[in-house]
Tab-separated table of C-alpha atoms in Angstrom:
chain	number	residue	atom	x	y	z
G	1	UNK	CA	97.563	76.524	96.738
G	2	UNK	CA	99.137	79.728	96.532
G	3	UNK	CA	101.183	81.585	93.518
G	4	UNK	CA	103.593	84.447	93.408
G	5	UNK	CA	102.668	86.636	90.748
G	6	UNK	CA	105.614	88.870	90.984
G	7	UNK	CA	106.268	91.907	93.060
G	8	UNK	CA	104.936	95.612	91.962
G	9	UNK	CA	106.339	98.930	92.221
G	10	UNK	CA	104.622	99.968	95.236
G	11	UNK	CA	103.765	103.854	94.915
G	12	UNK	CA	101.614	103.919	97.856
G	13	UNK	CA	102.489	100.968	100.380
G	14	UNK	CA	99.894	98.637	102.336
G	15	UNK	CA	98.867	94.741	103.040
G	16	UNK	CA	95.605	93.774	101.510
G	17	UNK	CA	93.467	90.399	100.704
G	18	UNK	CA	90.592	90.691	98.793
G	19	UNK	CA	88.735	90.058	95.467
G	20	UNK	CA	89.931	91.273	92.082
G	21	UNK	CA	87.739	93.212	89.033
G	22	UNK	CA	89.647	93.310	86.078
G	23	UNK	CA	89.228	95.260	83.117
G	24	UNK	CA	91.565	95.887	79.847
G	25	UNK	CA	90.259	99.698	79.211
G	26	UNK	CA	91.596	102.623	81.194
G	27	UNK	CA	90.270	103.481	84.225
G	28	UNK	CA	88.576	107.300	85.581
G	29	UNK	CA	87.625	107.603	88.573
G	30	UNK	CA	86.467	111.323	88.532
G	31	UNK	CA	83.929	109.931	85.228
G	32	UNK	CA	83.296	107.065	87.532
G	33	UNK	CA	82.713	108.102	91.170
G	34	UNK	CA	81.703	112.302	90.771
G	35	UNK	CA	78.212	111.725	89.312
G	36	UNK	CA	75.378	112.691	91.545
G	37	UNK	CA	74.186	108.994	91.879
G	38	UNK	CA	77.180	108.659	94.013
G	39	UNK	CA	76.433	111.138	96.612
G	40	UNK	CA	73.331	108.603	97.529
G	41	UNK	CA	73.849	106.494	100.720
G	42	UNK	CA	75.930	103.087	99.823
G	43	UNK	CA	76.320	104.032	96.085
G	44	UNK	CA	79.910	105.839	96.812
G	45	UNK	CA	82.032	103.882	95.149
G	46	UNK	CA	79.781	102.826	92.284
G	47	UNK	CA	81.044	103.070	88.745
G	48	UNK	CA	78.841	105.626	86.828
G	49	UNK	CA	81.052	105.899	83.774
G	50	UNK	CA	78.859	104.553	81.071
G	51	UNK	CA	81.817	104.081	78.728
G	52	UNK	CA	83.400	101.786	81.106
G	53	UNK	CA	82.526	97.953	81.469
G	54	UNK	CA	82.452	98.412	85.238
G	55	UNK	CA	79.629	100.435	84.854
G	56	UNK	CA	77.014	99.931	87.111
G	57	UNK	CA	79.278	97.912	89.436
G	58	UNK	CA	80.146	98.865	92.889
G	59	UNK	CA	83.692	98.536	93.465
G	60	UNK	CA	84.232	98.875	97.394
G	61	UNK	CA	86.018	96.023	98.759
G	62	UNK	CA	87.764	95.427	95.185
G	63	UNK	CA	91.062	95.608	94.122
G	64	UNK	CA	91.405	97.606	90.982
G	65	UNK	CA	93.297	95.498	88.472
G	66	UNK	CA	93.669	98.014	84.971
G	67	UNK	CA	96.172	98.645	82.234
G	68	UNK	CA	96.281	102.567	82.461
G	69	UNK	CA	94.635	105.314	84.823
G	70	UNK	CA	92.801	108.153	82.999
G	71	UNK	CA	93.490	111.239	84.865
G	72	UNK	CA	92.284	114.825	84.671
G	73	UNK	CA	93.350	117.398	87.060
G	74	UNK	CA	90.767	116.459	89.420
G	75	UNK	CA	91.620	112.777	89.541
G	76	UNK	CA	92.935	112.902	92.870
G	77	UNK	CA	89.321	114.149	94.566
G	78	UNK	CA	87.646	110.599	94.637
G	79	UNK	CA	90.067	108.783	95.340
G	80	UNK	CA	90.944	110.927	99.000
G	81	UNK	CA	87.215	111.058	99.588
G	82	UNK	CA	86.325	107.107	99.041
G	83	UNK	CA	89.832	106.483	101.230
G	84	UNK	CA	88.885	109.418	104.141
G	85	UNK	CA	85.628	107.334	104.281
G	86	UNK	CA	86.300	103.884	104.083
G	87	UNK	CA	84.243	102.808	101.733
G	88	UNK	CA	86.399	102.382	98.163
G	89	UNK	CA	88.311	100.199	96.137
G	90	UNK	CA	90.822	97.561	98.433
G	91	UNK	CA	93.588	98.854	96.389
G	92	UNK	CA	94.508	99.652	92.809
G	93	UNK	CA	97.077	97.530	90.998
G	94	UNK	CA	97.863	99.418	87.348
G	95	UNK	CA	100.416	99.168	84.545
G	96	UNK	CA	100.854	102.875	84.426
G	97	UNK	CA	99.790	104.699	86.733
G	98	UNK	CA	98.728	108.250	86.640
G	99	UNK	CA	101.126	110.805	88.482
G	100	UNK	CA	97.629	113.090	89.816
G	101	UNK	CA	95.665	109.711	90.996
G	102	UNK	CA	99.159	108.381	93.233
G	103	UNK	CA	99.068	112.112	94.549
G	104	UNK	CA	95.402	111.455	95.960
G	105	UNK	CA	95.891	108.323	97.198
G	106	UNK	CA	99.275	108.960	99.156
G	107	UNK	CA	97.546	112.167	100.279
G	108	UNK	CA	94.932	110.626	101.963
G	109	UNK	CA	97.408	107.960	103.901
G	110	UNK	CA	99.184	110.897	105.039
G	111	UNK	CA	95.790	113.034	105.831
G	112	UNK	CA	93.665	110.191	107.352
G	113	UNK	CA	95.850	107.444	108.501
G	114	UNK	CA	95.139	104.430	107.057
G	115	UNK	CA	95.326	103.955	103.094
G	116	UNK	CA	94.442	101.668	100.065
G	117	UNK	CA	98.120	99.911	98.028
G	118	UNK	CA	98.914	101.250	94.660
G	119	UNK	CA	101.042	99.098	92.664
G	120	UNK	CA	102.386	99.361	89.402
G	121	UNK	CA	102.528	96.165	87.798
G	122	UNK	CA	102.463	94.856	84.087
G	123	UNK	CA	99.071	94.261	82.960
G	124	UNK	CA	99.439	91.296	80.475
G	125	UNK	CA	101.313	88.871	83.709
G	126	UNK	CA	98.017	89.382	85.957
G	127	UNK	CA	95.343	88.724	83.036
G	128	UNK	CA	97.428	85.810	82.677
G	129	UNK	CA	96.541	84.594	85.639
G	130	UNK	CA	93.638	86.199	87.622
G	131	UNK	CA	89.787	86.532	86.392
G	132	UNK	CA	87.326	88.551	88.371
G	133	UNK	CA	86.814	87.619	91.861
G	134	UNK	CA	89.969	85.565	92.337
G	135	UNK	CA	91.184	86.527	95.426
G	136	UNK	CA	95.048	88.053	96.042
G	137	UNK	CA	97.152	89.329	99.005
G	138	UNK	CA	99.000	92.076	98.356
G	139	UNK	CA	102.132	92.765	100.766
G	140	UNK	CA	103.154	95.631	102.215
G	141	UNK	CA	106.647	95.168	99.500
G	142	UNK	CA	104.322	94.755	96.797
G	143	UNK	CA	104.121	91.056	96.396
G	144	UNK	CA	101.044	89.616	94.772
G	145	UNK	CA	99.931	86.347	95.455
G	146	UNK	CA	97.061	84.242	94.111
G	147	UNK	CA	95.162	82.545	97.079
């Protein structure tokens, strides 16, 4: 049965089903996705951030469930390149996002055509009720519901 978990500040807009990661530490996705490893074939979108517990794990097809982006001034590069090719996160749901990381995602809807949802959305209500791999839909208004 389904559940309405509440509707997010959408910051990038999109409709999206798919499998969730969660994780309470901060999220970078330059330390994460610019190491040579993911330059390889089908290792894109693999986290390389040894600091991070998604390290190791490959996170195309997954929506991005985190309390807090990490930025750097560069923290828009990945995030255009994994959306230009197809082959990143589903979407990235985030308590606060990072100003730099919402630039690079809405760039690359506008650059490329299709794009990936960002939604801002408290942290604490999702752990609540999601563990990794439940599977959500988010709507293009920023409703999230639990399939």
């Amino acid at each position: 049965m389904s559940k309405v978990l509440g509707q997010g500040g959408v910051l990038v807009e999109g409709t999206v089903v798919g499998p969730v990661i969660i994780s309470d530490k901060g999220f970078n996705g330059v330390a994460a996705w610019t190491k040579e490893e993911n330059f390889r074939p089908g290792h894109e979108a693999v986290c390389y951030d040894w600091q991070h517990p998604w390290n190791g794990i490959d996170l195309a097809g997954k929506i991005l469930i985190f309390p807090a982006e990490v930025g750097s001034t560069h923290a828009p590069l990945p995030y255009i390149d994994l959306v230009r090719k197809q082959n990143g996160p589903l979407a990235v749901i985030v308590e606060n996002p990072d100003p730099l990381v919402a630039i690079g995602i809405f760039i690359s809807k506008e650059w490329y055509g299709p794009s990936i949802p960002l939604i801002e959305f408290p942290f604490d209500l999702l752990v609540k009720e999601l563990t990794d791999g439940d599977e959500i839909e988010i709507s293009i208004d920023g409703t999230i519901t639990k399939l």
